[in-house]
Each structure stands twice: as structure tokens, then as C-alpha cells.
Short mmCIF file of C-alpha atoms and ligand atoms in Angstrom, two decimals:
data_model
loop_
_atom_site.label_atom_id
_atom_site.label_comp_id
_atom_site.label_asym_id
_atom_site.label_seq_id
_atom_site.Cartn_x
_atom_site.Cartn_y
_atom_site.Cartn_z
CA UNK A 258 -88.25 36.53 -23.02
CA UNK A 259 -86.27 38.21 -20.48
CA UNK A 260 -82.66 38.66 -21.57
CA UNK A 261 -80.62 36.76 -18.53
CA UNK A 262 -77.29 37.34 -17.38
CA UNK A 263 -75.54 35.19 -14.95
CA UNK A 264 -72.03 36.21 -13.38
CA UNK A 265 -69.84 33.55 -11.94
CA UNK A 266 -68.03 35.13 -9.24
CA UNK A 267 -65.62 34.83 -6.32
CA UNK A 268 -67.17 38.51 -5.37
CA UNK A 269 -71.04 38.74 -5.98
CA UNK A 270 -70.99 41.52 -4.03
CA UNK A 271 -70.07 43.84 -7.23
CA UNK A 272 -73.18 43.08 -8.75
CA UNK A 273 -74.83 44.76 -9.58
CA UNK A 274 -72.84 47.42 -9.04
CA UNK A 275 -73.14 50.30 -11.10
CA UNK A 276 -75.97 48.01 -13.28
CA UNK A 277 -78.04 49.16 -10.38
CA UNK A 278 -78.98 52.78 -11.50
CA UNK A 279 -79.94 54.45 -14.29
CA UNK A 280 -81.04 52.62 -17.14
CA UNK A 281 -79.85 49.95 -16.54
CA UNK A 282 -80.75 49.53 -13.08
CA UNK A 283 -84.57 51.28 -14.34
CA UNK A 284 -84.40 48.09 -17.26
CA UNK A 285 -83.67 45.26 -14.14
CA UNK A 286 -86.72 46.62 -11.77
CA UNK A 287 -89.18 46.78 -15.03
CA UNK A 288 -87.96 42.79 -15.92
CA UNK A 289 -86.16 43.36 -19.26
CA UNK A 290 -82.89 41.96 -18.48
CA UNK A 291 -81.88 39.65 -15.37
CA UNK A 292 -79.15 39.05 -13.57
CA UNK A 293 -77.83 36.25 -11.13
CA UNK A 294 -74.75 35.99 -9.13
CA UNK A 295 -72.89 32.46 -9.00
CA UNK A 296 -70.62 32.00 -6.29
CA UNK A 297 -67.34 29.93 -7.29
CA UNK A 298 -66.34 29.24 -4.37
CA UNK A 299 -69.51 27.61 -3.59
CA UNK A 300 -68.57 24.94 -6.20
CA UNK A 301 -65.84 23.66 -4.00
CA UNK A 302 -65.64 20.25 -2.94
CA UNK A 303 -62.74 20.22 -0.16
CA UNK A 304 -63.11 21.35 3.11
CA UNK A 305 -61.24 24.66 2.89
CA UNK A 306 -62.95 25.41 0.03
CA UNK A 307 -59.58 25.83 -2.72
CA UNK A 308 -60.90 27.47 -6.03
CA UNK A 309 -57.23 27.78 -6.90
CA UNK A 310 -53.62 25.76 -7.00
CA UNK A 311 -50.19 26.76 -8.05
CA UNK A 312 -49.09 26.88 -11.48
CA UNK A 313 -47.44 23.73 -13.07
CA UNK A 314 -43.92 24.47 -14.14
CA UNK A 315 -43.64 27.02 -11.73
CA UNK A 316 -44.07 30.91 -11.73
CA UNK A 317 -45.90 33.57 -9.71
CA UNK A 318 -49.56 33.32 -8.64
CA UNK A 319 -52.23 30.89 -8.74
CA UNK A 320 -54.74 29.16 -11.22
CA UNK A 321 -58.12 28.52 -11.19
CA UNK A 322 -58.90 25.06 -11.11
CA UNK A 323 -60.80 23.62 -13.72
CA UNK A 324 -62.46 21.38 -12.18
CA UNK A 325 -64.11 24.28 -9.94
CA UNK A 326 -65.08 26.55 -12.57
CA UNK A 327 -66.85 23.86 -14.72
CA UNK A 328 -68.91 23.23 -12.11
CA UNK A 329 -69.82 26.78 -11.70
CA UNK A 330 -70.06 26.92 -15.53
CA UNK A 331 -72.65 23.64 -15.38
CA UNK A 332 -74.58 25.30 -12.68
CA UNK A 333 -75.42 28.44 -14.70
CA UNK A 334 -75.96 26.76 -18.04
CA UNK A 335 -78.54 24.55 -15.97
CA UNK A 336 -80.91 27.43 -15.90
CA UNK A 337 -82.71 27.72 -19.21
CA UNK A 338 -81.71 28.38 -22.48
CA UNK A 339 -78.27 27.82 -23.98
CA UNK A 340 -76.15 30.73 -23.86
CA UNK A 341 -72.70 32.00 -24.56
CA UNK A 342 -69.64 31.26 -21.93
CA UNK A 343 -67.85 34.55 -22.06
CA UNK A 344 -64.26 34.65 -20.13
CA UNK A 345 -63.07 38.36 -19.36
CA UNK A 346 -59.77 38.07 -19.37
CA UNK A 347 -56.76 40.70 -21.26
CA UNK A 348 -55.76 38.08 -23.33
CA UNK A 349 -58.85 38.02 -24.95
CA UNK A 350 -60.09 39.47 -28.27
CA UNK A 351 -61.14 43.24 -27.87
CA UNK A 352 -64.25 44.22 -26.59
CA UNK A 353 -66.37 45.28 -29.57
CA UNK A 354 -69.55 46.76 -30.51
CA UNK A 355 -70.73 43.95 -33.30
CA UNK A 356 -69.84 41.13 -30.34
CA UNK A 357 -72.26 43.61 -28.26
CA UNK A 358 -74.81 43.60 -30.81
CA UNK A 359 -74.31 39.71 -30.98
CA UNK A 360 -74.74 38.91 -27.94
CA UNK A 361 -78.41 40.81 -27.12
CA UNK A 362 -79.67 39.40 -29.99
CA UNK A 363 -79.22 35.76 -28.28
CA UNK A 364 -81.12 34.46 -24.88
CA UNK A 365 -78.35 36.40 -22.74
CA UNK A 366 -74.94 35.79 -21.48
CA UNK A 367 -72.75 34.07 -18.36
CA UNK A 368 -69.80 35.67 -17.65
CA UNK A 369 -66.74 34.13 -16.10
CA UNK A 370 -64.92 36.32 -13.63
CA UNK A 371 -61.47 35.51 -12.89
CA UNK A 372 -58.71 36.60 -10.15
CA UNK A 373 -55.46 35.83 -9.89
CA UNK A 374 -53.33 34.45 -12.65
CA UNK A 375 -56.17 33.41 -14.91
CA UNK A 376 -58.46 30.14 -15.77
CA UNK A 377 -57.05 26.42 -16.41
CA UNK A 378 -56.49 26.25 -20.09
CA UNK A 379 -58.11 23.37 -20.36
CA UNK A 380 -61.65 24.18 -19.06
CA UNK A 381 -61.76 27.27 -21.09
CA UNK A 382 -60.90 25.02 -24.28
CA UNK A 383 -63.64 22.07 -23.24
CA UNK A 384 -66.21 24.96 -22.69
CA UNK A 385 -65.76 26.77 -25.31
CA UNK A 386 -65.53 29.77 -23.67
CA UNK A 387 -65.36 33.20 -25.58
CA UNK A 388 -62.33 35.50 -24.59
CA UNK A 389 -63.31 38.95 -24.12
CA UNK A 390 -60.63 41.92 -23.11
CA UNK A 391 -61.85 45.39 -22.55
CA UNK A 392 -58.72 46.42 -22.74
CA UNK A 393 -54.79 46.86 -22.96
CA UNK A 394 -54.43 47.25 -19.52
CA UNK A 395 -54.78 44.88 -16.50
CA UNK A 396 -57.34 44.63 -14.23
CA UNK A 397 -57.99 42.92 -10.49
CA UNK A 398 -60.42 41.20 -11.96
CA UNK A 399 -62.85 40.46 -14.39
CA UNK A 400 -65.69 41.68 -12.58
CA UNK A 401 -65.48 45.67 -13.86
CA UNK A 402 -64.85 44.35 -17.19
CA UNK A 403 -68.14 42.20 -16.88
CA UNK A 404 -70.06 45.43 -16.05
CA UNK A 405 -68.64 47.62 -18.74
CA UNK A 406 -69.80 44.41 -21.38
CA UNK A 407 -73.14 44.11 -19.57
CA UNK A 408 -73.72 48.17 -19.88
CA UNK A 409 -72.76 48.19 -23.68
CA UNK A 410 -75.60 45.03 -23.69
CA UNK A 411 -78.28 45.95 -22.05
CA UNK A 412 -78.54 49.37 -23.16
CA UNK A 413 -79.62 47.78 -26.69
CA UNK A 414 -82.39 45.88 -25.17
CA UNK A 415 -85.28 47.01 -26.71
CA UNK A 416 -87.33 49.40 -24.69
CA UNK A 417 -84.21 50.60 -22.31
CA UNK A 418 -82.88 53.61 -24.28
CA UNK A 419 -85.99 54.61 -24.96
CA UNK A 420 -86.29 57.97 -27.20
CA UNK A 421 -82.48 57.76 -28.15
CA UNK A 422 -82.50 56.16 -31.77
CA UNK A 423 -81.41 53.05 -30.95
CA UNK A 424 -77.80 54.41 -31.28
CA UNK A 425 -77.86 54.46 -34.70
CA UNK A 426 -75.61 57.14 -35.05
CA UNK A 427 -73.42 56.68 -32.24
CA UNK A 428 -69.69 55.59 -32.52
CA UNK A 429 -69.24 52.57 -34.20
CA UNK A 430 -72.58 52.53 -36.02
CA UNK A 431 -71.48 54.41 -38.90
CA UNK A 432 -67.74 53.38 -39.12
CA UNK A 433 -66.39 56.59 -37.82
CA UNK A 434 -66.25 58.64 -33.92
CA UNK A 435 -69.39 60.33 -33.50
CA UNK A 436 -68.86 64.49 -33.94
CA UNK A 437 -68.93 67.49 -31.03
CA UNK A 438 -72.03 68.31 -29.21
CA UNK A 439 -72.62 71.78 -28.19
CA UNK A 440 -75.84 73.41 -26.38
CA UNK A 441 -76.72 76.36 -24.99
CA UNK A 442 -75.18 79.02 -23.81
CA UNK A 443 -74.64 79.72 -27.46
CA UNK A 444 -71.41 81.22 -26.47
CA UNK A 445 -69.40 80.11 -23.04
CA UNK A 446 -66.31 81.76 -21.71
CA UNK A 447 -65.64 83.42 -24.64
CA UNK A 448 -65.86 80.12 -27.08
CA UNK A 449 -68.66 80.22 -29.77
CA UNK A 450 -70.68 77.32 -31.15
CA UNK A 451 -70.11 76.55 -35.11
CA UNK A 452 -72.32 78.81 -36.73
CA UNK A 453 -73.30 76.34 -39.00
CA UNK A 454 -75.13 74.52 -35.73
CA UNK A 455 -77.26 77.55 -35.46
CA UNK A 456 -78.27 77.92 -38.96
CA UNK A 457 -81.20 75.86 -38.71
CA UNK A 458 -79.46 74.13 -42.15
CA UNK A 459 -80.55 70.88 -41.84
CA UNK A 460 -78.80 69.68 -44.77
CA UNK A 461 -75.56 72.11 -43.85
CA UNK A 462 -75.59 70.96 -39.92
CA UNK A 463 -75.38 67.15 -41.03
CA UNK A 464 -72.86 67.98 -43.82
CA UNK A 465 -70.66 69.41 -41.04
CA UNK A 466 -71.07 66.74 -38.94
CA UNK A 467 -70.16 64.31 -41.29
CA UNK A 468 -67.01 66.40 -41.94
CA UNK A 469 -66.83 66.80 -38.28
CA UNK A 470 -66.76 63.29 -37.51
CA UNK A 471 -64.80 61.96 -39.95
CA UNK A 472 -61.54 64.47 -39.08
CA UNK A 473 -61.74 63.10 -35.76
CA UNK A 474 -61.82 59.50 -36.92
CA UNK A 475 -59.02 60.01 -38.90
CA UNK A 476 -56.98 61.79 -36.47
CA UNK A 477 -57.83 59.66 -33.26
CA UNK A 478 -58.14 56.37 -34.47
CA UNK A 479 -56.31 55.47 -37.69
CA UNK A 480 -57.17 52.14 -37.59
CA UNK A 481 -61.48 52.93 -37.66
CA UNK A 482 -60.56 55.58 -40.78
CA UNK A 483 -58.55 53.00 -42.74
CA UNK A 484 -61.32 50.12 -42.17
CA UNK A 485 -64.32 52.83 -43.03
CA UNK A 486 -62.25 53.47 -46.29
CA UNK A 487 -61.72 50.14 -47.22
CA UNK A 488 -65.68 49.58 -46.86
CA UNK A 489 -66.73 52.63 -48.76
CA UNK A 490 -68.62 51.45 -51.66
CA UNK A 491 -69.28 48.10 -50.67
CA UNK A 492 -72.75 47.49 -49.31
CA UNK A 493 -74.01 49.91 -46.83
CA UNK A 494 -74.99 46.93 -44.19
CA UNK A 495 -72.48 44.91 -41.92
CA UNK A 496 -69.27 45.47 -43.94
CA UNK A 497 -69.71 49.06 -42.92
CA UNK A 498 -69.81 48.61 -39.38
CA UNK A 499 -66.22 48.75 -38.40
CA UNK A 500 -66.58 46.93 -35.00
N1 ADE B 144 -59.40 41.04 -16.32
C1 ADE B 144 -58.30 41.73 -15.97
N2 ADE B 144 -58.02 42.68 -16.87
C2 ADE B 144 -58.98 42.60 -17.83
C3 ADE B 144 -59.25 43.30 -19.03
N3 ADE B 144 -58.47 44.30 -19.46
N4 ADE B 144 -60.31 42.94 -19.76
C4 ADE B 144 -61.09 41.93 -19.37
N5 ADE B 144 -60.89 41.22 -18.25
C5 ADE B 144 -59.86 41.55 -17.48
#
């Protein structure tokens, strides 16, 4: 079954966006992924067509109504299967590779796009909406954020990466930042590949990877090298997967 994606949106004009090209954009002509627009403002019901109101108790900016975006939220859970409500937004939890991995494994996704000050509490509560941040930084919108989470996604779907190995060794698959790539010319601008690389050592080259890899995990991102430790030695499955 086709892996859907619906985006509720006060500008479907940004999708598909970049999900038009490459892979991606190859993966939505050849059918394995979909991926519908919804309009909120088409879910309106007074004449001037208000998706928003002033906070109550005051304060800067405007709200989007609840009553609006369940509509919208109705509409696109309408079509088909049951699938998760996901509301890009920075207060939610960080964007992560497992919740990636999650979320192609089930019938597909709708993604709530908001503007302005954010969503009605109450509608993301009665929904049940997933909060998803890509980041520690704010945005216009949610609609980049809902490309960069549709990217990671449909890049897993099964026949879209194609010869890559399923990104089993990327970042995040092993617990630690994925090591240097070098290619020819063996040396550039007076900089030399690792010798090791050119050893034809299979069992040296991945050694020095590994080494490679995890000095970069430890010095970028103290928070992957203390998790990967913590795992060591438990089983090599999910509690090694660090996001
Ligand atoms: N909307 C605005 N900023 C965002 C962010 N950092 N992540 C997800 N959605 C957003």
C-alpha cells in the first residue's frame, strides 16, 4: 500500500517543494509514497474566512482556532487508514530518527502546519496530536519543518534509496556520527587521504572508521557518546539505537 502523506496547510503551495526532485520526487512519480495538500482555510465557516482569533488573556499574535483545524484534521483522517496527527511546532519533542523509522513503518502521516502563535491547546489535546520540533530555533512556519520530516521518511520507503544499504550505517544507526569520506584525487591541494583508506585493509579501513567515528561522536555530540556508552553491552537491537 502506498505510504500517504497529507499536509494541512494555510500554504499548499510549498508542497511539494523540494519533495519534488530527486528521490523523493523520483519515489512520488513511480507511486511509492503520496502526498495531498489540505487547505485550512478552506475549513472556514464565516464569511471572511478567520482560521485565527486573538489570544485569551492577552499577548502578541494570534491562535489558531480549534474549531478550524479539527475540521481540517477530520477531513484528512476521512481518507483511508488511520494515521498519526503530527503537529510541527518548537515546542515539540525533537525530531528523531527512531520517530522516523516509526512512522514509515505505519500507513503514513498528516502533518499539521501552523503560523502564527501556534494551535488551540485544546484541539491538539482532543486529537491527540504528536509534537514534533526540528529544532531549537524558530521557524515561519511549520511547513519546512514538514518537508525536512517527510525527507527523513520517505527516503526509508522501501525501494527509494535503492543501492544505498538501507542506511544502516548512517548516523544514528549505530549510536555514533558516521566517519569522513574521502575519494579521489588521492591527494588535493596538498592534503592526503588516510593511508589506511588506501590499503585495501578491509579489516584495518573499518577499524579506523570505527575509531574515526567514534572521536567525532564524542567530541561533537556528548550527549550521542554518553547514551552509546550506557548501551554498550546491552543487546545489540533497539537499546543501541540512540535516537
Ligand atoms: N515551526 C516553527 N519552528 C519550528 C521548528 N523548529 N520545528 C518544527 N516546527 C516549527
Amino acid at each position: 500500500m502506498t505510504w500517504k502523506a497529507t499536509a494541512l496547510t494555510l500554504f499548499p503551495e510549498m508542497f511539494p517543494g523540494s519533495l519534488g526532485l530527486s528521490l523523493a520526487g523520483r519515489a512520488l512519480r513511480e507511486g511509492r509514497w503520496s502526498l495531498d495538500t489540505l487547505d485550512i482555510r478552506s475549513f472556514a465557516h464565516d464569511r471572511h474566512r478567520t482560521v485565527d482569533d486573538t489570544p485569551f488573556g492577552g499577548g502578541a499574535g494570534m491562535v489558531m482556532r480549534p474549531d478550524v483545524i479539527d475540521a481540517a484534521c477530520a477531513a484528512a483522517q476521512a481518507e483511508g487508514a488511520e494515521r498519526p496527527l503530527v503537529y510541527l511546532t518548537p515546542r515539540g519533542r525533537p525530531l528523531q530518527q527512531s520517530l522516523v523509522r516509526d512512522l514509515v513503518a505505519g500507513p503514513g502521516v498528516i502533518l499539521l502546519c501552523g503560523r502564527y502563535e501556534g494551535v488551540d491547546q485544546r484541539v491538539i489535546e482532543s486529537r491527540g496530536m504528536i509534537e514534533v520540533s526540528i529544532g531549537d530555533y524558530v521557524l515561519s512556519g511549520g511547513e519546512p519543518a514538514a518537508l525536512v520530516l517527510l525527507d527523513a521518511c520517505v527516503r526509508l520507503l522501501p525501494g527509494v534509496m535503492g543501492a544505498v544499504e538501507s542506511g544502516e550505517e548512517e548516523s544514528f544507526s549505530t549510536g555514533l556520527l558516521e566517519y569522513p569520506h574521502y575519494t579521489r584525487p588521492a591527494e588535493w591541494n596538498g592534503r592526503a587521504v588516510p593511508p589506511v583508506l588506501l590499503s585495501g585493509h578491509h579489516a584495518e579501513v573499518a577499524k579506523w572508521r570505527r575509531g574515526a567515528s567514534e572521536a567525532i561522536t564524542r567530541e561533537r555530540r556528548p550527549d550521542l557518546w554518553a547514551r552509546f556508552n550506557e548501551n554498550k553491552g546491552g543487546p545489540a537491537s533497539a537499546s543501541t539505537r540512540p535516537v
